[in-house]
Short mmCIF file of C-alpha atoms in Angstrom, two decimals:
data_model
loop_
_atom_site.label_atom_id
_atom_site.label_comp_id
_atom_site.label_asym_id
_atom_site.label_seq_id
_atom_site.Cartn_x
_atom_site.Cartn_y
_atom_site.Cartn_z
CA MET A 1 81.89 111.96 140.55
CA ARG A 2 84.79 109.49 140.71
CA ARG A 3 88.18 110.76 139.51
CA TRP A 4 90.41 108.58 137.35
CA LEU A 5 94.17 108.60 136.98
CA VAL A 6 95.48 106.63 134.01
CA SER A 7 99.24 106.12 133.93
CA ASP A 8 101.81 104.41 131.75
CA LEU A 9 104.47 102.30 133.44
CA ASP A 10 107.83 102.71 131.69
CA GLY A 11 109.32 106.14 132.23
CA THR A 12 106.28 107.29 134.20
CA LEU A 13 105.79 105.11 137.28
CA VAL A 14 108.61 102.63 136.63
CA ASP A 15 112.15 104.00 136.48
CA ARG A 16 115.14 102.65 134.55
CA SER A 17 115.93 100.19 137.32
CA GLN A 18 112.40 98.71 136.95
CA ARG A 19 111.25 100.05 140.32
CA ILE A 20 108.41 102.29 141.43
CA ALA A 21 109.71 105.12 143.59
CA GLU A 22 108.32 105.26 147.12
CA ARG A 23 106.99 108.78 146.60
CA ASP A 24 105.11 107.67 143.45
CA ALA A 25 103.61 104.67 145.26
CA ALA A 26 102.64 106.99 148.13
CA ALA A 27 101.02 109.45 145.69
CA VAL A 28 99.00 106.62 144.12
CA ALA A 29 97.89 105.44 147.57
CA GLU A 30 96.94 109.01 148.57
CA PHE A 31 94.93 109.48 145.37
CA ARG A 32 93.10 106.21 145.99
CA ALA A 33 92.45 107.11 149.64
CA ALA A 34 90.79 110.32 148.42
CA GLY A 35 88.37 108.22 146.35
CA GLY A 36 90.22 108.19 143.04
CA ALA A 37 90.71 105.17 140.83
CA VAL A 38 94.11 104.40 139.27
CA LEU A 39 94.35 102.57 135.97
CA LEU A 40 97.61 101.37 134.39
CA ALA A 41 97.89 101.43 130.59
CA THR A 42 101.04 100.07 128.99
CA GLY A 43 102.52 98.48 125.92
CA ARG A 44 103.87 95.67 128.10
CA THR A 45 102.47 92.17 128.27
CA GLU A 46 100.13 91.36 131.11
CA ARG A 47 102.72 89.02 132.61
CA SER A 48 105.17 91.93 132.78
CA ALA A 49 102.65 94.53 134.02
CA LEU A 50 100.66 92.52 136.61
CA PRO A 51 103.42 92.59 139.27
CA TYR A 52 103.32 96.42 139.28
CA HIS A 53 99.51 96.37 139.35
CA ARG A 54 99.64 94.10 142.38
CA MET A 55 102.47 96.09 143.99
CA LEU A 56 100.23 99.18 143.96
CA ASP A 57 97.33 97.04 145.24
CA LEU A 58 95.03 98.26 142.47
CA ASP A 59 91.50 96.92 142.08
CA THR A 60 90.96 98.33 138.58
CA PRO A 61 91.41 96.72 135.16
CA LEU A 62 94.86 96.70 133.56
CA ILE A 63 95.30 97.85 129.94
CA VAL A 64 98.15 96.01 128.18
CA TYR A 65 99.52 95.45 124.67
CA ASN A 66 98.91 99.15 123.84
CA GLY A 67 95.19 98.71 124.42
CA ALA A 68 94.77 95.42 122.57
CA ARG A 69 93.89 93.62 125.81
CA ILE A 70 92.27 94.61 129.09
CA VAL A 71 92.48 92.27 132.05
CA GLY A 72 90.74 92.48 135.39
CA PRO A 73 92.60 92.60 138.70
CA ASP A 74 92.09 88.83 138.95
CA GLY A 75 93.75 88.28 135.55
CA ALA A 76 90.51 87.52 133.69
CA VAL A 77 90.47 88.88 130.13
CA LEU A 78 87.81 91.58 129.83
CA TYR A 79 88.64 92.69 126.27
CA ALA A 80 90.95 91.32 123.59
CA ARG A 81 91.58 92.43 120.04
CA ASP A 82 94.19 90.62 117.99
CA LEU A 83 95.09 90.36 114.33
CA GLY A 84 93.04 87.18 113.94
CA ALA A 85 92.66 86.03 110.34
CA ALA A 86 94.79 88.92 109.04
CA TRP A 87 97.93 87.62 110.80
CA PRO A 88 99.07 84.99 108.24
CA ALA A 89 99.00 87.46 105.33
CA LEU A 90 100.72 90.15 107.38
CA ARG A 91 103.33 87.71 108.64
CA ASP A 92 104.11 86.47 105.13
CA ARG A 93 104.52 90.04 103.91
CA LEU A 94 106.67 91.24 106.81
CA LEU A 95 108.91 88.28 107.60
CA PRO A 96 111.07 88.56 104.50
CA CYS A 97 111.84 92.18 105.47
CA TYR A 98 113.45 91.24 108.77
CA ARG A 99 116.32 88.80 108.85
CA PRO A 100 117.24 86.88 110.86
CA VAL A 101 113.85 86.16 112.39
CA SER A 102 112.81 84.00 115.28
CA VAL A 103 109.33 83.29 113.92
CA ARG A 104 109.12 80.49 111.40
CA SER A 105 106.92 80.76 108.38
CA ALA A 106 105.33 77.66 106.87
CA SER A 107 106.06 78.91 103.36
CA PRO A 108 109.50 80.00 102.12
CA PRO A 109 109.85 83.68 101.26
CA ALA A 110 109.41 84.72 97.66
CA PRO A 111 112.57 85.52 95.69
CA ARG A 112 111.53 89.20 95.48
CA THR A 113 109.80 90.73 98.45
CA PRO A 114 108.20 94.13 99.12
CA CYS A 115 111.50 95.03 100.79
CA GLY A 116 113.57 94.13 97.74
CA PRO A 117 115.97 91.24 97.25
CA ALA A 118 118.24 90.40 100.13
CA ARG A 119 121.97 90.87 99.52
CA VAL A 120 125.01 89.96 101.54
CA SER A 121 125.99 92.79 103.85
CA PRO A 122 129.52 94.09 103.21
CA ALA A 123 129.79 95.15 106.85
CA MET A 124 128.82 91.75 108.25
CA PRO A 125 129.71 88.79 105.99
CA GLY A 126 127.17 85.99 106.26
CA ARG A 127 124.33 88.43 107.03
CA THR A 128 121.89 89.85 104.55
CA GLU A 129 120.70 93.42 104.25
CA SER A 130 117.43 94.80 102.99
CA ARG A 131 116.90 97.58 100.47
CA TRP A 132 116.16 99.92 103.39
CA SER A 133 119.45 99.21 105.16
CA ARG A 134 121.35 99.59 101.85
CA ARG A 135 119.78 103.04 101.35
CA ARG A 136 120.72 104.01 104.88
CA ARG A 137 124.30 102.80 104.34
CA ASP A 138 124.55 104.62 100.99
CA ARG A 139 123.35 107.89 102.58
CA ARG A 140 126.04 107.68 105.25
CA SER A 141 128.91 106.86 102.89
CA PRO A 142 131.02 109.85 101.78
CA SER A 143 130.55 111.05 98.20
#
């Protein structure tokens, strides 16, 4: 029976300086030499994770985007699951909650959103704050 080792990258194999420690790379190589298979699973994009996959010389698929995509060692997409047709409705509901945003919506936000009306932030003139950030601010202010 083949043994599998599935590992995350950030905080597990990759340290704060974005490097894989030599002892960790050696442990992965030793596990593979003993007949084990090493799989990386991460929330990173494939572009960000593939260099580490190649650095460890792995021949297994790479799980990225928190499991939404699996790519082969050659970069070919083996599995992909995205929001598809649900994305426009989700985007239109969420975008008004986060300002400023870098994604542009084709339709302007409604005057009242699920997050409540935007108001000018007293802490940062020229910026708006959501109902959530107002509640947070009100909780912190002394009574």
